[in-house]
mmCIF file with all atom_site columns, C-alpha atoms in Angstrom:
data_model
loop_
_atom_site.group_PDB
_atom_site.id
_atom_site.type_symbol
_atom_site.label_atom_id
_atom_site.label_alt_id
_atom_site.label_comp_id
_atom_site.label_asym_id
_atom_site.label_entity_id
_atom_site.label_seq_id
_atom_site.pdbx_PDB_ins_code
_atom_site.Cartn_x
_atom_site.Cartn_y
_atom_site.Cartn_z
_atom_site.occupancy
_atom_site.B_iso_or_equiv
_atom_site.pdbx_formal_charge
_atom_site.auth_seq_id
_atom_site.auth_comp_id
_atom_site.auth_asym_id
_atom_site.auth_atom_id
_atom_site.pdbx_PDB_model_num
ATOM 1   C CA . GLN A 1 1   ? 29.274 49.125 36.454 1.00 0.00 ? 1   GLN A CA 1
ATOM 2   C CA . VAL A 1 2   ? 28.920 45.786 34.769 1.00 0.00 ? 2   VAL A CA 1
ATOM 3   C CA . GLN A 1 3   ? 25.621 44.471 33.699 1.00 0.00 ? 3   GLN A CA 1
ATOM 4   C CA . LEU A 1 4   ? 24.716 40.953 32.584 1.00 0.00 ? 4   LEU A CA 1
ATOM 5   C CA . VAL A 1 5   ? 21.670 39.968 30.952 1.00 0.00 ? 5   VAL A CA 1
ATOM 6   C CA . GLU A 1 6   ? 20.886 36.240 30.428 1.00 0.00 ? 6   GLU A CA 1
ATOM 7   C CA . SER A 1 7   ? 18.534 34.632 27.862 1.00 0.00 ? 7   SER A CA 1
ATOM 8   C CA . GLY A 1 8   ? 17.689 31.346 26.352 1.00 0.00 ? 8   GLY A CA 1
ATOM 9   C CA . GLY A 1 9   ? 16.226 29.505 29.080 1.00 0.00 ? 9   GLY A CA 1
ATOM 10  C CA . GLY A 1 10  ? 12.885 27.758 29.011 1.00 0.00 ? 10  GLY A CA 1
ATOM 11  C CA . LEU A 1 11  ? 10.953 24.366 29.120 1.00 0.00 ? 11  LEU A CA 1
ATOM 12  C CA . VAL A 1 12  ? 12.562 21.416 27.381 1.00 0.00 ? 12  VAL A CA 1
ATOM 13  C CA . GLN A 1 13  ? 12.042 17.528 27.601 1.00 0.00 ? 13  GLN A CA 1
ATOM 14  C CA . ALA A 1 14  ? 14.794 15.461 28.836 1.00 0.00 ? 14  ALA A CA 1
ATOM 15  C CA . GLY A 1 15  ? 17.324 14.789 26.232 1.00 0.00 ? 15  GLY A CA 1
ATOM 16  C CA . GLY A 1 16  ? 16.680 18.122 24.729 1.00 0.00 ? 16  GLY A CA 1
ATOM 17  C CA . SER A 1 17  ? 19.165 20.987 24.226 1.00 0.00 ? 17  SER A CA 1
ATOM 18  C CA . LEU A 1 18  ? 19.089 24.734 25.194 1.00 0.00 ? 18  LEU A CA 1
ATOM 19  C CA . ARG A 1 19  ? 21.771 27.326 24.526 1.00 0.00 ? 19  ARG A CA 1
ATOM 20  C CA . LEU A 1 20  ? 22.083 30.246 27.234 1.00 0.00 ? 20  LEU A CA 1
ATOM 21  C CA . SER A 1 21  ? 23.503 33.602 26.447 1.00 0.00 ? 21  SER A CA 1
ATOM 22  C CA . CYS A 1 22  ? 24.886 36.320 28.518 1.00 0.00 ? 22  CYS A CA 1
ATOM 23  C CA . ALA A 1 23  ? 25.435 39.713 27.126 1.00 0.00 ? 23  ALA A CA 1
ATOM 24  C CA . ALA A 1 24  ? 27.759 41.907 29.188 1.00 0.00 ? 24  ALA A CA 1
ATOM 25  C CA . SER A 1 25  ? 28.545 45.533 29.410 1.00 0.00 ? 25  SER A CA 1
ATOM 26  C CA . GLY A 1 26  ? 31.982 46.902 30.126 1.00 0.00 ? 26  GLY A CA 1
ATOM 27  C CA . ARG A 1 27  ? 34.834 48.109 28.008 1.00 0.00 ? 27  ARG A CA 1
ATOM 28  C CA . THR A 1 28  ? 37.272 45.554 29.586 1.00 0.00 ? 28  THR A CA 1
ATOM 29  C CA . PHE A 1 29  ? 35.057 42.465 29.132 1.00 0.00 ? 29  PHE A CA 1
ATOM 30  C CA . THR A 1 30  ? 38.015 40.669 27.490 1.00 0.00 ? 30  THR A CA 1
ATOM 31  C CA . SER A 1 31  ? 39.927 40.734 30.904 1.00 0.00 ? 31  SER A CA 1
ATOM 32  C CA . TYR A 1 32  ? 37.000 39.245 32.919 1.00 0.00 ? 32  TYR A CA 1
ATOM 33  C CA . ALA A 1 33  ? 36.784 35.430 33.789 1.00 0.00 ? 33  ALA A CA 1
ATOM 34  C CA . MET A 1 34  ? 33.325 34.466 33.503 1.00 0.00 ? 34  MET A CA 1
ATOM 35  C CA . GLY A 1 35  ? 31.101 31.545 34.959 1.00 0.00 ? 35  GLY A CA 1
ATOM 36  C CA . TRP A 1 36  ? 27.568 30.037 34.868 1.00 0.00 ? 36  TRP A CA 1
ATOM 37  C CA . PHE A 1 37  ? 26.065 29.177 38.220 1.00 0.00 ? 37  PHE A CA 1
ATOM 38  C CA . ARG A 1 38  ? 22.814 27.491 38.809 1.00 0.00 ? 38  ARG A CA 1
ATOM 39  C CA . GLN A 1 39  ? 20.405 27.464 41.863 1.00 0.00 ? 39  GLN A CA 1
ATOM 40  C CA . ALA A 1 40  ? 17.408 25.140 42.387 1.00 0.00 ? 40  ALA A CA 1
ATOM 41  C CA . PRO A 1 41  ? 14.730 25.676 44.964 1.00 0.00 ? 41  PRO A CA 1
ATOM 42  C CA . GLY A 1 42  ? 16.193 25.034 48.422 1.00 0.00 ? 42  GLY A CA 1
ATOM 43  C CA . LYS A 1 43  ? 19.753 24.381 47.026 1.00 0.00 ? 43  LYS A CA 1
ATOM 44  C CA . GLU A 1 44  ? 22.857 26.508 47.338 1.00 0.00 ? 44  GLU A CA 1
ATOM 45  C CA . ARG A 1 45  ? 24.051 28.265 44.047 1.00 0.00 ? 45  ARG A CA 1
ATOM 46  C CA . GLU A 1 46  ? 26.727 26.092 42.393 1.00 0.00 ? 46  GLU A CA 1
ATOM 47  C CA . LEU A 1 47  ? 29.434 26.744 39.697 1.00 0.00 ? 47  LEU A CA 1
ATOM 48  C CA . VAL A 1 48  ? 28.343 24.913 36.548 1.00 0.00 ? 48  VAL A CA 1
ATOM 49  C CA . ALA A 1 49  ? 31.054 26.149 34.117 1.00 0.00 ? 49  ALA A CA 1
ATOM 50  C CA . GLY A 1 50  ? 33.748 28.765 34.052 1.00 0.00 ? 50  GLY A CA 1
ATOM 51  C CA . ILE A 1 51  ? 35.926 30.205 31.497 1.00 0.00 ? 51  ILE A CA 1
ATOM 52  C CA . SER A 1 52  ? 39.028 32.223 31.685 1.00 0.00 ? 52  SER A CA 1
ATOM 53  C CA . SER A 1 53  ? 39.460 35.689 29.966 1.00 0.00 ? 53  SER A CA 1
ATOM 54  C CA . SER A 1 54  ? 41.371 34.268 26.957 1.00 0.00 ? 54  SER A CA 1
ATOM 55  C CA . ALA A 1 55  ? 38.925 31.107 26.728 1.00 0.00 ? 55  ALA A CA 1
ATOM 56  C CA . GLY A 1 56  ? 42.144 29.127 27.173 1.00 0.00 ? 56  GLY A CA 1
ATOM 57  C CA . ARG A 1 57  ? 41.037 27.369 30.373 1.00 0.00 ? 57  ARG A CA 1
ATOM 58  C CA . THR A 1 58  ? 37.402 25.970 31.113 1.00 0.00 ? 58  THR A CA 1
ATOM 59  C CA . TYR A 1 59  ? 35.784 24.247 34.061 1.00 0.00 ? 59  TYR A CA 1
ATOM 60  C CA . TYR A 1 60  ? 32.854 21.917 34.490 1.00 0.00 ? 60  TYR A CA 1
ATOM 61  C CA . VAL A 1 61  ? 31.283 20.591 37.356 1.00 0.00 ? 61  VAL A CA 1
ATOM 62  C CA . ASP A 1 62  ? 31.389 16.730 37.453 1.00 0.00 ? 62  ASP A CA 1
ATOM 63  C CA . SER A 1 63  ? 27.569 16.377 36.708 1.00 0.00 ? 63  SER A CA 1
ATOM 64  C CA . VAL A 1 64  ? 27.610 18.384 33.433 1.00 0.00 ? 64  VAL A CA 1
ATOM 65  C CA . LYS A 1 65  ? 30.807 17.195 31.900 1.00 0.00 ? 65  LYS A CA 1
ATOM 66  C CA . GLY A 1 66  ? 30.463 15.838 28.475 1.00 0.00 ? 66  GLY A CA 1
ATOM 67  C CA . ARG A 1 67  ? 26.929 17.487 28.119 1.00 0.00 ? 67  ARG A CA 1
ATOM 68  C CA . PHE A 1 68  ? 27.618 21.401 28.705 1.00 0.00 ? 68  PHE A CA 1
ATOM 69  C CA . THR A 1 69  ? 30.022 23.700 26.675 1.00 0.00 ? 69  THR A CA 1
ATOM 70  C CA . ILE A 1 70  ? 31.064 27.116 27.744 1.00 0.00 ? 70  ILE A CA 1
ATOM 71  C CA . SER A 1 71  ? 32.347 29.539 25.367 1.00 0.00 ? 71  SER A CA 1
ATOM 72  C CA . ARG A 1 72  ? 32.882 33.202 24.903 1.00 0.00 ? 72  ARG A CA 1
ATOM 73  C CA . ASP A 1 73  ? 32.931 35.817 21.892 1.00 0.00 ? 73  ASP A CA 1
ATOM 74  C CA . ASN A 1 74  ? 34.856 38.753 23.270 1.00 0.00 ? 74  ASN A CA 1
ATOM 75  C CA . ALA A 1 75  ? 34.288 40.827 20.252 1.00 0.00 ? 75  ALA A CA 1
ATOM 76  C CA . LYS A 1 76  ? 30.445 40.679 21.131 1.00 0.00 ? 76  LYS A CA 1
ATOM 77  C CA . ASN A 1 77  ? 30.890 40.742 24.873 1.00 0.00 ? 77  ASN A CA 1
ATOM 78  C CA . THR A 1 78  ? 28.792 37.485 25.100 1.00 0.00 ? 78  THR A CA 1
ATOM 79  C CA . VAL A 1 79  ? 29.290 34.267 27.017 1.00 0.00 ? 79  VAL A CA 1
ATOM 80  C CA . PHE A 1 80  ? 27.398 31.007 25.990 1.00 0.00 ? 80  PHE A CA 1
ATOM 81  C CA . LEU A 1 81  ? 26.441 27.821 27.762 1.00 0.00 ? 81  LEU A CA 1
ATOM 82  C CA . GLN A 1 82  ? 25.568 25.095 25.289 1.00 0.00 ? 82  GLN A CA 1
ATOM 83  C CA . MET A 1 83  ? 23.270 22.418 27.261 1.00 0.00 ? 83  MET A CA 1
ATOM 84  C CA . ASN A 1 84  ? 22.843 19.205 25.687 1.00 0.00 ? 84  ASN A CA 1
ATOM 85  C CA . SER A 1 85  ? 21.161 15.957 26.881 1.00 0.00 ? 85  SER A CA 1
ATOM 86  C CA . LEU A 1 86  ? 19.437 17.814 29.548 1.00 0.00 ? 86  LEU A CA 1
ATOM 87  C CA . LYS A 1 87  ? 18.192 15.895 32.559 1.00 0.00 ? 87  LYS A CA 1
ATOM 88  C CA . PRO A 1 88  ? 15.481 16.855 35.121 1.00 0.00 ? 88  PRO A CA 1
ATOM 89  C CA . GLU A 1 89  ? 17.998 17.525 37.874 1.00 0.00 ? 89  GLU A CA 1
ATOM 90  C CA . ASP A 1 90  ? 19.493 20.177 35.566 1.00 0.00 ? 90  ASP A CA 1
ATOM 91  C CA . THR A 1 91  ? 16.294 22.255 36.404 1.00 0.00 ? 91  THR A CA 1
ATOM 92  C CA . ALA A 1 92  ? 17.324 25.400 38.107 1.00 0.00 ? 92  ALA A CA 1
ATOM 93  C CA . VAL A 1 93  ? 17.713 29.247 37.705 1.00 0.00 ? 93  VAL A CA 1
ATOM 94  C CA . TYR A 1 94  ? 20.935 29.884 35.783 1.00 0.00 ? 94  TYR A CA 1
ATOM 95  C CA . TYR A 1 95  ? 22.958 33.003 36.509 1.00 0.00 ? 95  TYR A CA 1
ATOM 96  C CA . CYS A 1 96  ? 26.034 34.430 34.597 1.00 0.00 ? 96  CYS A CA 1
ATOM 97  C CA . ALA A 1 97  ? 28.748 35.919 36.647 1.00 0.00 ? 97  ALA A CA 1
ATOM 98  C CA . ALA A 1 98  ? 31.902 38.072 35.944 1.00 0.00 ? 98  ALA A CA 1
ATOM 99  C CA . ASP A 1 99  ? 35.204 38.130 37.972 1.00 0.00 ? 99  ASP A CA 1
ATOM 100 C CA . LEU A 1 100 ? 36.676 41.418 37.296 1.00 0.00 ? 100 LEU A CA 1
ATOM 101 C CA . THR A 1 101 ? 39.867 40.827 39.306 1.00 0.00 ? 101 THR A CA 1
ATOM 102 C CA . TYR A 1 102 ? 42.473 40.147 36.420 1.00 0.00 ? 102 TYR A CA 1
ATOM 103 C CA . SER A 1 103 ? 44.644 37.132 37.714 1.00 0.00 ? 103 SER A CA 1
ATOM 104 C CA . GLY A 1 104 ? 45.878 36.195 34.240 1.00 0.00 ? 104 GLY A CA 1
ATOM 105 C CA . SER A 1 105 ? 44.424 35.130 31.012 1.00 0.00 ? 105 SER A CA 1
ATOM 106 C CA . TYR A 1 106 ? 44.316 31.504 32.119 1.00 0.00 ? 106 TYR A CA 1
ATOM 107 C CA . TYR A 1 107 ? 43.051 31.998 35.398 1.00 0.00 ? 107 TYR A CA 1
ATOM 108 C CA . LEU A 1 108 ? 39.475 30.693 36.428 1.00 0.00 ? 108 LEU A CA 1
ATOM 109 C CA . ALA A 1 109 ? 37.826 31.444 39.790 1.00 0.00 ? 109 ALA A CA 1
ATOM 110 C CA . ILE A 1 110 ? 35.648 28.703 41.058 1.00 0.00 ? 110 ILE A CA 1
ATOM 111 C CA . ARG A 1 111 ? 34.481 30.274 44.188 1.00 0.00 ? 111 ARG A CA 1
ATOM 112 C CA . ARG A 1 112 ? 31.266 32.234 44.220 1.00 0.00 ? 112 ARG A CA 1
ATOM 113 C CA . ILE A 1 113 ? 32.875 34.819 46.477 1.00 0.00 ? 113 ILE A CA 1
ATOM 114 C CA . ASP A 1 114 ? 35.354 35.626 43.717 1.00 0.00 ? 114 ASP A CA 1
ATOM 115 C CA . TYR A 1 115 ? 32.576 36.707 41.344 1.00 0.00 ? 115 TYR A CA 1
ATOM 116 C CA . ASP A 1 116 ? 31.817 40.558 41.341 1.00 0.00 ? 116 ASP A CA 1
ATOM 117 C CA . TYR A 1 117 ? 28.840 40.922 39.177 1.00 0.00 ? 117 TYR A CA 1
ATOM 118 C CA . TRP A 1 118 ? 25.691 38.933 38.465 1.00 0.00 ? 118 TRP A CA 1
ATOM 119 C CA . GLY A 1 119 ? 23.041 38.621 36.024 1.00 0.00 ? 119 GLY A CA 1
ATOM 120 C CA . GLN A 1 120 ? 19.193 38.379 36.881 1.00 0.00 ? 120 GLN A CA 1
ATOM 121 C CA . GLY A 1 121 ? 19.006 34.664 35.966 1.00 0.00 ? 121 GLY A CA 1
ATOM 122 C CA . THR A 1 122 ? 17.117 32.645 33.705 1.00 0.00 ? 122 THR A CA 1
ATOM 123 C CA . GLN A 1 123 ? 14.815 29.816 34.268 1.00 0.00 ? 123 GLN A CA 1
ATOM 124 C CA . VAL A 1 124 ? 15.648 26.305 32.764 1.00 0.00 ? 124 VAL A CA 1
ATOM 125 C CA . THR A 1 125 ? 13.131 23.357 33.352 1.00 0.00 ? 125 THR A CA 1
ATOM 126 C CA . VAL A 1 126 ? 13.582 19.990 32.239 1.00 0.00 ? 126 VAL A CA 1
ATOM 127 C CA . SER A 1 127 ? 10.659 17.578 32.101 1.00 0.00 ? 127 SER A CA 1
ATOM 128 C CA . SER A 1 128 ? 10.809 13.793 32.305 1.00 0.00 ? 128 SER A CA 1
#
């Protein structure tokens, strides 16, 4: 079983920054593609950023390109999401997710159904 624990959420003013962390269990973390999703009330959960197991490929939804950066430290079983220039529309619960199906070190799943394990979520609120 893989456990994911998010942290780093909070309340910030528009234009501010937050860094989310996701601590993962598992002895094969280096083979997992990882993603950050978010879900606002009444909205569908969407992939915000993803990273391949080797970190050689990343993905960002258009609305966060240039503002968010996903990274990973495989030695510490941790994935990060650096969020800069935050906007009120970024307000959501942010979830860390792991894809345990190894499809190559540069592979990155972008479909929610492809992710196997989920964290409990951390709230990010951006005020105007």
